[in-house]
CSV table of C-alpha atoms and ligand atoms in Angstrom, one decimal:
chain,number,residue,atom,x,y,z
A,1221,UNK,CA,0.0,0.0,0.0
A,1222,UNK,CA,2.0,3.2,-0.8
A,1223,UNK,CA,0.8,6.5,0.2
A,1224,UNK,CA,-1.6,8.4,-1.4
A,1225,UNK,CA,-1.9,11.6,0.5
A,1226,UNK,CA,-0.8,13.9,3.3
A,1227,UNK,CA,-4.5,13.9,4.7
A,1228,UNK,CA,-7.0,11.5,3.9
A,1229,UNK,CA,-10.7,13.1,4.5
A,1230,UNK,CA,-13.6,10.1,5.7
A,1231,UNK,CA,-16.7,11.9,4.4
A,1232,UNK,CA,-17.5,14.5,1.8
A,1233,UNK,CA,-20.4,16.7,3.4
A,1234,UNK,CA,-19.8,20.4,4.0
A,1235,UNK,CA,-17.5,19.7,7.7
A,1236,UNK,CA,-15.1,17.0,5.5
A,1237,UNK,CA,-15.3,19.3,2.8
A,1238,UNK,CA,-14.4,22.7,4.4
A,1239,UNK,CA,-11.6,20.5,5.6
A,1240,UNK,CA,-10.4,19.3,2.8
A,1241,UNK,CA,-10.2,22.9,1.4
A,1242,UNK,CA,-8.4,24.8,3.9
A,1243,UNK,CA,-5.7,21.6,3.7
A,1244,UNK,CA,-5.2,22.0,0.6
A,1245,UNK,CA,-5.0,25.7,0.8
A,1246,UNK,CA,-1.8,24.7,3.3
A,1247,UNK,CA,-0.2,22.6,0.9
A,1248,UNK,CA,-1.0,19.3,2.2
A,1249,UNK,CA,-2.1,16.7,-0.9
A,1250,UNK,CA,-5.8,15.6,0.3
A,1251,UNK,CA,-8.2,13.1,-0.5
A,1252,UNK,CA,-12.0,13.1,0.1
A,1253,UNK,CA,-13.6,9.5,0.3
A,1254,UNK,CA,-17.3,9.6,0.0
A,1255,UNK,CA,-19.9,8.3,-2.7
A,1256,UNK,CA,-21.8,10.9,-3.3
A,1257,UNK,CA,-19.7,14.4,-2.1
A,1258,UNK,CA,-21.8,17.3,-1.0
A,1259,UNK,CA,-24.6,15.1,0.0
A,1260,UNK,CA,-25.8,14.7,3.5
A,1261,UNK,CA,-27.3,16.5,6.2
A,1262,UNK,CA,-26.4,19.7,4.3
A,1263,UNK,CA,-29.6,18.9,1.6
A,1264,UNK,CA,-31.7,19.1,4.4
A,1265,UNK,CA,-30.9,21.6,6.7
A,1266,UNK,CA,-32.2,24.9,6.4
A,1267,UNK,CA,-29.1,27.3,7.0
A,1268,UNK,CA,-29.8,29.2,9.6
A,1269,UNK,CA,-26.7,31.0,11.2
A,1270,UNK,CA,-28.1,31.4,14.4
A,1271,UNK,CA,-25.8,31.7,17.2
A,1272,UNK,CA,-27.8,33.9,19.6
A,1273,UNK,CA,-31.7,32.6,18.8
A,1274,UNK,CA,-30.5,29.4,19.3
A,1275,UNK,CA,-28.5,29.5,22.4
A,1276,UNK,CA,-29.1,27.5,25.6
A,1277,UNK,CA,-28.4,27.3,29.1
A,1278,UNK,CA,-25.0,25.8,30.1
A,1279,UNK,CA,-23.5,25.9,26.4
A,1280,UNK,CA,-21.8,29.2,26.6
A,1281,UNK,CA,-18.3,27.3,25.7
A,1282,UNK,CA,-20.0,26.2,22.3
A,1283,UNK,CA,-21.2,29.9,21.8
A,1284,UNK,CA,-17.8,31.4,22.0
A,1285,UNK,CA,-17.2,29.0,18.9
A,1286,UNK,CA,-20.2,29.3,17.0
A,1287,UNK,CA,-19.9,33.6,17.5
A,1288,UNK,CA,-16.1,32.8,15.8
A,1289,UNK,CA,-17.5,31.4,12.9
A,1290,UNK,CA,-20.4,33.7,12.6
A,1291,UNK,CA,-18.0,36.4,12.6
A,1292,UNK,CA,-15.6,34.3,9.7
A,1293,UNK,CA,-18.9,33.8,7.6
A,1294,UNK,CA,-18.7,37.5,5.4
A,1295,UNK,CA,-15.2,36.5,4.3
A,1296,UNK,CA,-15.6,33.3,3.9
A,1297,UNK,CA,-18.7,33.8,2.0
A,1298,UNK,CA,-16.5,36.0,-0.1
A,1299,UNK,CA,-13.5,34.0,-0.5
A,1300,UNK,CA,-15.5,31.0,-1.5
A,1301,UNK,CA,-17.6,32.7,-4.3
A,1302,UNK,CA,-14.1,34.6,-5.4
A,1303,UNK,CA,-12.7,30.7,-6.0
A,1304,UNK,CA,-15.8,29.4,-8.0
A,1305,UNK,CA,-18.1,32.1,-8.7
A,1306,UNK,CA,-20.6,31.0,-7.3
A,1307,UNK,CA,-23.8,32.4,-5.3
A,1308,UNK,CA,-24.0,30.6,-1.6
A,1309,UNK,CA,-27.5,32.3,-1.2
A,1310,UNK,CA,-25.9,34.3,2.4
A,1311,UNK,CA,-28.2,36.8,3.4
A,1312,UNK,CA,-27.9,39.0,6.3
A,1313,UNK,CA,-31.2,39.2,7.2
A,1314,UNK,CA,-31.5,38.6,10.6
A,1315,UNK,CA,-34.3,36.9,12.7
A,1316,UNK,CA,-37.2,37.3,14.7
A,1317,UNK,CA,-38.3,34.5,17.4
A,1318,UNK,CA,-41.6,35.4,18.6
A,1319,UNK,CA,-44.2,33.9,21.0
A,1320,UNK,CA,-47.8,32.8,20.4
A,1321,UNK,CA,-48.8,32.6,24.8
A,1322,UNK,CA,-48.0,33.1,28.2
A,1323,UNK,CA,-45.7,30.0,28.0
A,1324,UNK,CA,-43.9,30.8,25.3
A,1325,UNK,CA,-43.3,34.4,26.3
A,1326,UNK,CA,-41.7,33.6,29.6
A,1327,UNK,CA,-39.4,31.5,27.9
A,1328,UNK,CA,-38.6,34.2,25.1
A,1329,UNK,CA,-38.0,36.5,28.3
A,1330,UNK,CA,-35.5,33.6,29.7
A,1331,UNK,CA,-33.7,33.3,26.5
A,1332,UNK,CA,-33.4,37.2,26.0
A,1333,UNK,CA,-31.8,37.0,29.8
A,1334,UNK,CA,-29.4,34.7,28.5
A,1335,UNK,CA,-28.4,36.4,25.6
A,1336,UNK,CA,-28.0,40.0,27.1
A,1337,UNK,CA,-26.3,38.3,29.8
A,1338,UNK,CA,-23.6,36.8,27.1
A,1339,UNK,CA,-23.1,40.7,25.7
A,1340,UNK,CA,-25.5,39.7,22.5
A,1341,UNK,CA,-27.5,42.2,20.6
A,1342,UNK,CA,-31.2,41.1,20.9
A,1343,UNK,CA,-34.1,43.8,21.4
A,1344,UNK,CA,-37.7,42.8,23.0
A,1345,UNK,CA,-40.7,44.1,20.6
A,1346,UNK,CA,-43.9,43.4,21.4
A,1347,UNK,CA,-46.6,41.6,19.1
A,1348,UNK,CA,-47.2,45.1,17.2
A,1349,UNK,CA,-43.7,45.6,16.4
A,1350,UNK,CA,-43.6,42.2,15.6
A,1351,UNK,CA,-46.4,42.4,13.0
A,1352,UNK,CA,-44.9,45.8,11.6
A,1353,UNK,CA,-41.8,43.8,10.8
A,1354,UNK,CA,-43.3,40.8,9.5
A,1355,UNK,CA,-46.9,42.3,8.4
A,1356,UNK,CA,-47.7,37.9,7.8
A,1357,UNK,CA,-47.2,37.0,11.0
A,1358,UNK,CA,-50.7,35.8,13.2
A,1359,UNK,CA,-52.2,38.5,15.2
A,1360,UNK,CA,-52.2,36.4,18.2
A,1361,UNK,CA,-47.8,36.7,18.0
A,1362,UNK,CA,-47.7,38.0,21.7
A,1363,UNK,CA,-43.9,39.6,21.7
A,1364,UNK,CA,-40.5,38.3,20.0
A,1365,UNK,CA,-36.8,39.0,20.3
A,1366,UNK,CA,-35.4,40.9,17.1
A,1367,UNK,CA,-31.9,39.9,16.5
A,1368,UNK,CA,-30.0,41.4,14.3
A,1369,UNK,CA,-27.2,38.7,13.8
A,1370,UNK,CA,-28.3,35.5,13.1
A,1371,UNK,CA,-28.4,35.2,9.2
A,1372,UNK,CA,-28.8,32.5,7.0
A,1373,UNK,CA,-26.6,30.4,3.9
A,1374,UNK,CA,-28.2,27.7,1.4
A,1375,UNK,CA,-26.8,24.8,2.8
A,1376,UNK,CA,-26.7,23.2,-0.9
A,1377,UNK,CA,-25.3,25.9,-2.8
A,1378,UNK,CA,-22.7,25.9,0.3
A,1379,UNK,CA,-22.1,22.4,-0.6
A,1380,UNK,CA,-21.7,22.5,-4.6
A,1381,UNK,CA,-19.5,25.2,-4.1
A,1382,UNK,CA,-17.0,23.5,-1.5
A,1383,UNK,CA,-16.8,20.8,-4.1
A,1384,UNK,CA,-15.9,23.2,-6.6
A,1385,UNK,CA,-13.4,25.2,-4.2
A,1386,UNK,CA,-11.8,21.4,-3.7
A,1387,UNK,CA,-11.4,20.5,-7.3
A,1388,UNK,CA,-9.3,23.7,-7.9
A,1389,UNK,CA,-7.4,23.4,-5.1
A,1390,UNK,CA,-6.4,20.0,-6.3
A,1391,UNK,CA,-8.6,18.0,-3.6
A,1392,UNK,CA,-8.7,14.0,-4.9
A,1393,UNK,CA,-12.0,12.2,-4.8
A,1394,UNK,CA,-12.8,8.8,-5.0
A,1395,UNK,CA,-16.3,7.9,-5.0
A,1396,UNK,CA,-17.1,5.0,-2.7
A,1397,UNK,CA,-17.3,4.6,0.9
A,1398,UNK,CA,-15.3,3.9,3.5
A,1399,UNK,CA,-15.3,0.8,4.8
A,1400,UNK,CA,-12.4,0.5,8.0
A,1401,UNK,CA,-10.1,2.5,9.0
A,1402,UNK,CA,-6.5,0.7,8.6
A,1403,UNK,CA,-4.2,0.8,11.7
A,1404,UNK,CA,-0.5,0.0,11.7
A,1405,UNK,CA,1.4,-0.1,15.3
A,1406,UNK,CA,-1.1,2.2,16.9
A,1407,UNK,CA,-1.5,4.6,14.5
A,1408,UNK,CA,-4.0,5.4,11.7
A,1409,UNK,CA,-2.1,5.0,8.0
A,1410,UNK,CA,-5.2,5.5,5.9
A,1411,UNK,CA,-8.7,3.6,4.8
A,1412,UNK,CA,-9.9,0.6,3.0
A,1413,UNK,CA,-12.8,1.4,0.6
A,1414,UNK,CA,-15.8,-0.7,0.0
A,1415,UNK,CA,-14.5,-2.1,-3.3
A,1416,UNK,CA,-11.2,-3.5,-1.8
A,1417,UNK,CA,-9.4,-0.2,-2.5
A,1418,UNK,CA,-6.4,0.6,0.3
A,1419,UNK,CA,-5.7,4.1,0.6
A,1420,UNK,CA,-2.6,5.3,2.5
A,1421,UNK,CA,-2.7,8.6,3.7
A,1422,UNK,CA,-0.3,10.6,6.6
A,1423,UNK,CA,-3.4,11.7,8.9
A,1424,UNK,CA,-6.9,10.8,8.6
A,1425,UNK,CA,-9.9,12.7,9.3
A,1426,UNK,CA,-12.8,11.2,10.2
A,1427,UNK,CA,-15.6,13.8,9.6
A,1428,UNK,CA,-18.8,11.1,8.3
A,1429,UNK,CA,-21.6,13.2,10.3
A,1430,UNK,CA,-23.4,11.2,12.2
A,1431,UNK,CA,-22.1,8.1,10.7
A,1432,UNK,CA,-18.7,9.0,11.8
A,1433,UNK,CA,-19.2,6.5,15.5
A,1434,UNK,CA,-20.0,3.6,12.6
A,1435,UNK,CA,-16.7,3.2,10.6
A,1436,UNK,CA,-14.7,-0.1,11.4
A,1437,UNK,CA,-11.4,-0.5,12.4
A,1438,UNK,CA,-11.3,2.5,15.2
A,1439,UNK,CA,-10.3,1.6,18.3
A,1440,UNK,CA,-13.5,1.5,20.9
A,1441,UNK,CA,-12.1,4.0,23.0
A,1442,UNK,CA,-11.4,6.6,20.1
A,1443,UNK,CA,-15.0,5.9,18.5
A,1444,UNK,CA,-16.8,9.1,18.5
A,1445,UNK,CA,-19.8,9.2,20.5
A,1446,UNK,CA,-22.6,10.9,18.0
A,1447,UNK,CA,-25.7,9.7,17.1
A,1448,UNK,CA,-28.4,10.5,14.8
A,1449,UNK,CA,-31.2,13.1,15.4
A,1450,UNK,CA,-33.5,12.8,12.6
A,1451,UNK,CA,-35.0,16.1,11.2
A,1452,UNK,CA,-37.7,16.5,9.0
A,1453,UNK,CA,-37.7,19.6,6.7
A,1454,UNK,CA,-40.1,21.4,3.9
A,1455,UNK,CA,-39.7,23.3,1.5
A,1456,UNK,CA,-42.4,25.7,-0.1
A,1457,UNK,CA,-42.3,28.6,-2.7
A,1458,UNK,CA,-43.0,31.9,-2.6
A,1459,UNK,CA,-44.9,32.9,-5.8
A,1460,UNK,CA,-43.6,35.8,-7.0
A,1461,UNK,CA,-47.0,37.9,-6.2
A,1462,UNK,CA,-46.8,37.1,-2.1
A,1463,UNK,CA,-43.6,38.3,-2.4
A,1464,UNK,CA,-41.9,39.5,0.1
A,1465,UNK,CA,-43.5,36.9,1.7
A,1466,UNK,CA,-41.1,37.3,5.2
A,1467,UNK,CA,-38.6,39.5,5.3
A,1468,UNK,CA,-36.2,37.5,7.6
A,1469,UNK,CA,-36.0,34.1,9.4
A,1470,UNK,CA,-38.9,33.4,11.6
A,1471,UNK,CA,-39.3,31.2,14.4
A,1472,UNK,CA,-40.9,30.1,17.8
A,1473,UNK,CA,-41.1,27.5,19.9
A,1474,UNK,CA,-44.5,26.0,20.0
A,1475,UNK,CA,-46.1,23.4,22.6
A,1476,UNK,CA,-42.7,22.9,23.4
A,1477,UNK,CA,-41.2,22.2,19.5
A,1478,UNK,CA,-38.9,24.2,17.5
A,1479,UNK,CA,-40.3,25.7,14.4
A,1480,UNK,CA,-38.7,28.1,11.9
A,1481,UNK,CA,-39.5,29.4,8.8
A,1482,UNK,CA,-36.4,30.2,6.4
A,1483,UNK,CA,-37.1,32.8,3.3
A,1484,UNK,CA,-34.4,32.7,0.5
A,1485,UNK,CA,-34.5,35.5,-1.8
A,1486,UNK,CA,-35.0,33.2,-4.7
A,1487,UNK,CA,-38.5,32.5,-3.2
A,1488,UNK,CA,-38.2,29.1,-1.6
A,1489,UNK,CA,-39.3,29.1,1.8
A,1490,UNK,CA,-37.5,26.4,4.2
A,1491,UNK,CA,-39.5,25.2,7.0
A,1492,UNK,CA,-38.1,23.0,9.9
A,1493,UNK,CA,-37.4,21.3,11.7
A,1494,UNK,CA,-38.7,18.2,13.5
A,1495,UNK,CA,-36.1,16.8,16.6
A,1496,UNK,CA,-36.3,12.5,16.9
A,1497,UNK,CA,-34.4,10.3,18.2
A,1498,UNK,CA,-35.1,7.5,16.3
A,1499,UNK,CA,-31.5,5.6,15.0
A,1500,UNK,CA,-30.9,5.8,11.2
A,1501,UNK,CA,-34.9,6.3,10.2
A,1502,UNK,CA,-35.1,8.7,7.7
A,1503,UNK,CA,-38.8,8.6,6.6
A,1504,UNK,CA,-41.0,11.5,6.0
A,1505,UNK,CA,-43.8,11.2,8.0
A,1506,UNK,CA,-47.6,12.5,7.7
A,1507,UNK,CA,-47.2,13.6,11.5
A,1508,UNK,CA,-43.9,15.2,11.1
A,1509,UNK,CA,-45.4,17.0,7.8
A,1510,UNK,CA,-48.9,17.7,9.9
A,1511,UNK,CA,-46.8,18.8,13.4
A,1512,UNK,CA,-44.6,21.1,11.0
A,1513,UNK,CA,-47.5,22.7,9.0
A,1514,UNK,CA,-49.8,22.8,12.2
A,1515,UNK,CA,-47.3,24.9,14.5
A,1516,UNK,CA,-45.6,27.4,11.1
A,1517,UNK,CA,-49.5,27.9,9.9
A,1518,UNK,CA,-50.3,29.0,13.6
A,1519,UNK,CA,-46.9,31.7,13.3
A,1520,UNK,CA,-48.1,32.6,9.5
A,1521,UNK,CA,-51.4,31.5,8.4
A,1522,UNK,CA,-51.0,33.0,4.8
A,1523,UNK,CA,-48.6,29.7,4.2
A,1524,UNK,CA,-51.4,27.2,3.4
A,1525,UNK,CA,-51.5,29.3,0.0
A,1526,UNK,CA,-48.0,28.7,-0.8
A,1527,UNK,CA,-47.0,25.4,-3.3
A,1528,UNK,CA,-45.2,22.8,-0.6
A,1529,UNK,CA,-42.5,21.4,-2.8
A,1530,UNK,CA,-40.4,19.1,-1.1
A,1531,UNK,CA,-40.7,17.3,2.1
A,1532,UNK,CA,-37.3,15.7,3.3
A,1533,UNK,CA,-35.2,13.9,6.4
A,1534,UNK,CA,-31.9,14.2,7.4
A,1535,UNK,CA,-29.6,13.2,10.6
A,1536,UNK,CA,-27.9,15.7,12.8
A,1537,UNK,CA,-24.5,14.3,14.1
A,1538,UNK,CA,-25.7,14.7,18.1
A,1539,UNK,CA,-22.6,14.5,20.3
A,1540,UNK,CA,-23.2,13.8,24.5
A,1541,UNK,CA,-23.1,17.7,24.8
A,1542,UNK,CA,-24.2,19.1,21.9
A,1543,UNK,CA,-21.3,20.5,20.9
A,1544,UNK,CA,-18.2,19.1,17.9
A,1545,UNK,CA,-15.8,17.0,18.5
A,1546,UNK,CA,-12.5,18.8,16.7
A,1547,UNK,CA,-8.8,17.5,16.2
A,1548,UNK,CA,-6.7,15.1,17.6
A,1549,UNK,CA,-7.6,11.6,18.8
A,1550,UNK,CA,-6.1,9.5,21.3
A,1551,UNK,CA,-5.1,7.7,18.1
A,1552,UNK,CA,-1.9,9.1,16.2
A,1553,UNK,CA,-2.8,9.9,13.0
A,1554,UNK,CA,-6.7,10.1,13.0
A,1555,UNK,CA,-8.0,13.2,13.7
A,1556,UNK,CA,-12.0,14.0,14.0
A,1557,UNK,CA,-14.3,17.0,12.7
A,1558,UNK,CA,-18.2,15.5,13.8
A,1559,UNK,CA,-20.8,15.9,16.0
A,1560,UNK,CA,-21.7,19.3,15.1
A,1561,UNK,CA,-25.5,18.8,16.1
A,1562,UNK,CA,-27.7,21.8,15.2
A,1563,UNK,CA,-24.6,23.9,13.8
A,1564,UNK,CA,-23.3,22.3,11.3
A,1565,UNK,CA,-23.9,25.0,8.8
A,1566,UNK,CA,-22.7,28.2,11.5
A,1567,UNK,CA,-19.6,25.9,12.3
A,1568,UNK,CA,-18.6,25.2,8.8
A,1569,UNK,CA,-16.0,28.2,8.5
A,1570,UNK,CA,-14.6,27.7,11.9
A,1571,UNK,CA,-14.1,23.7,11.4
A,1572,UNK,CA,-12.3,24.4,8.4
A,1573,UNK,CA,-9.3,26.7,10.0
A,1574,UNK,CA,-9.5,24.8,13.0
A,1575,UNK,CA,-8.6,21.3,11.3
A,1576,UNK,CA,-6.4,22.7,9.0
A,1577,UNK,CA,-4.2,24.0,12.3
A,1578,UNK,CA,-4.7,20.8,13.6
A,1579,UNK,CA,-3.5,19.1,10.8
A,1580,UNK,CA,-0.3,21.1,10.3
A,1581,UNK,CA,0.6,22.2,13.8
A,1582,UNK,CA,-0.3,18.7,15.7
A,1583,UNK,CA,-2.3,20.3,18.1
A,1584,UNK,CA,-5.5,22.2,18.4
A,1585,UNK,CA,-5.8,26.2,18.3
A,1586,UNK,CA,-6.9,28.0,21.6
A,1587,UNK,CA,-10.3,28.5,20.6
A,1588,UNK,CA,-10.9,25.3,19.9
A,1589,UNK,CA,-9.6,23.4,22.8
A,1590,UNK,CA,-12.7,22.9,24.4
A,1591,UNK,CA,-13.9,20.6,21.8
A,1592,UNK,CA,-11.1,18.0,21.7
A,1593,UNK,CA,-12.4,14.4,21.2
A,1594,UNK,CA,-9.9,14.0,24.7
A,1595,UNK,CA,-13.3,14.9,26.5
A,1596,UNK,CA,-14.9,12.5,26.1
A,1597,UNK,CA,-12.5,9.9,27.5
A,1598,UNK,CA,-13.4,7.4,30.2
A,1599,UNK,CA,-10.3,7.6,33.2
A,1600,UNK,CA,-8.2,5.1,33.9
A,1601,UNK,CA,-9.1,5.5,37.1
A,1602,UNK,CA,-12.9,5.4,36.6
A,1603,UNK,CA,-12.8,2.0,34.7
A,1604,UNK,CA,-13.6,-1.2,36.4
A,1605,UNK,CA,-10.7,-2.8,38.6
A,1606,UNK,CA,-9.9,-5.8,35.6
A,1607,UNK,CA,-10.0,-3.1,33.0
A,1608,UNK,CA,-7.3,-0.4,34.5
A,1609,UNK,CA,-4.6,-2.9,35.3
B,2591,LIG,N1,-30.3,24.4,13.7
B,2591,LIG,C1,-31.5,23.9,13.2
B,2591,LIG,C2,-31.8,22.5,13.4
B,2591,LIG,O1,-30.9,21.7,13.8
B,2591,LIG,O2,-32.9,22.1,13.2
């Protein structure tokens, strides 16, 4: 098996692919193994940049990171369509989470706490103001939070273009999926592919979503702990006479579920998202539609007029504390980017710099040492008497 690379990426979704990209921006020759690259969750999800609506209580670690790659997303944006030309559909519109009862007002109030306690810009209107900004919205909307900052990308144009930026930065593909990863004294040398392919490689990143806890041949205490957390997502159109149909995101939380309605300006209209835990199910299901269009057509009525296009799942990569894992395993050589949960999209610039440091410096940069895999490690000292001698 001779070597084929410096950096051998394990899945080709936007995380593996922002990866691949900045590595090969640092010279390192990389490969991206995946049969079908910028697929995955990243077809689903609805883009939302949305560090301060969606911040919760005791994950003010993961919001310094997911503030660092909010603030990396203009350039980024601009780098990325300066390398392929393309339009990622970023627009800095902002959103508005607003509140349909009593319930849902006190915990509006309790999440603008939290957010004026982190220093974040986000402004109490009440239902009025509300409607003036968003004339669509019911006239029972009690109050909202207007923030400024959390903007949104098209997670597939995102995708297509990282392919792109890859190809001309002389990323390799190959096509198939990876089957194990290939160990040689205690260290990861590269992957074998499903059709009996060996690819050698100096580090290996294993960045497969929420598939990334699945892949053979990594050692059981270096397996990533994510699972799947299915989401079910629609997607309606604006004709062009409703339009503007909503001026930025909207969303609430209603009977307890998240709901948010996405406008891009090219008039689709992205509505998510359902939360399950149900393994690698990824059927659309009349509830999920019916629980989606009940609580959005209680925030917006007019959208029972709209076309509903496409109705889709997908599988968040859920990690123990909702937040990546990043960098360096306790294996030499294999290194993860996974387990990005619900901000996959925001984190997508930050991943990319972040594993590329990793990747040429050995270790992770200051911002991102929180999220080492290394957290996740059992203790000697906590393991059974038979297993920690
Ligand atoms: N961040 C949106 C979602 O995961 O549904």
């Amino acid at each position: 098996m001779s070597r084929t690379a410096d950096v051998l990426v394990v899945g080709g979704g936007i995380i593996g692919l922002v990866t691949a990209w900045r590595a090969a921006q640092r010279g390192l020759a990389t490969v991206v193994v995946d049969p079908g690259p910028g697929g995955g969750a990243a077809q689903v999800a609805a883009g939302m940049l949305a560090a301060v609506t969606e911040l919760h209580h005791g994950e003010e670690t993961l919001l310094a990171l997911n503030l660092a790659s909010a603030q990396r997303y203009p350039a980024f944006v601009a780098e990325l369509t300066g390398v392929t030309g393309l339009d990622l559909g970023y627009r800095r519109c902002g959103t508005l989470a607003v509140a349909l009862d009593a319930d849902d007002r006190a915990h509006l109030r309790d999440l603008h706490t939290l957010q004026t306690g982190a220093g974040l810009s986000s402004r109490w209107l009440n239902g009025r103001e509300c409607r003036r900004l968003e004339p669509m919205l019911a006239p029972g909307v009690r109050g909202g939070l207007r923030v400024d900052d959390d903007h949104q990308i098209d997670p597939r144009r995102l995708a297509a273009a990282l392919v792109a930026a890859c190809r001309s930065a002389g990323v390799d593909f190959h096509l198939h999926r990876a089957e194990s990863l290939l160990v040689a004294r205690e260290r990861a040398v590269g992957v074998a592919l499903e059709d009996g392919t060996r690819l050698a490689a100096g580090q290996v990143v294993l960045a497969a979503g929420s598939l990334s806890g699945r892949l053979a041949g990594v050692p059981d205490d270096v397996l990533p702990p994510v699972r799947p957390v299915k989401g079910q997502v629609l997607r309606l159109t604006v004709p062009p006479r409703y339009a503007p149909f909503l001026n930025r995101t909207v969303r609430a939380v209603v009977r307890g579920s998240q709901v948010y309605l996405v406008p891009r300006e090219n008039g689709e209209l992205v509505v998510g998202a359902t939360s399950e835990e149900l393994g690698w199910d990824t059927t659309v299901t009349a509830g999920g539609v019916y629980e989606l269009l009940r609580d959005a057509h209680e925030l917006v009525p007019g959208i029972t007029e709209l076309p509903l296009t496409e109705t889709r799942a997908g599988l968040r990569p859920g990690s123990p504390d909702n937040a990546p894992l990043l960098g360096p395993t306790a294996l030499d050589g294999l290194l993860l980017a996974t387990g990005h949960y619900r901000n996959g999209v925001l984190l997508t610039p930050v991943t990319g710099d972040v594993l590329a440091h990793a990747l040429v410096n050995g270790e992770l940069p200051g911002t991102a040492r929180p999220f080492s895999p290394l957290r996740f490690r059992t203790p000697v000292h906590a393991l059974p008497q038979e297993q920690s001698v």
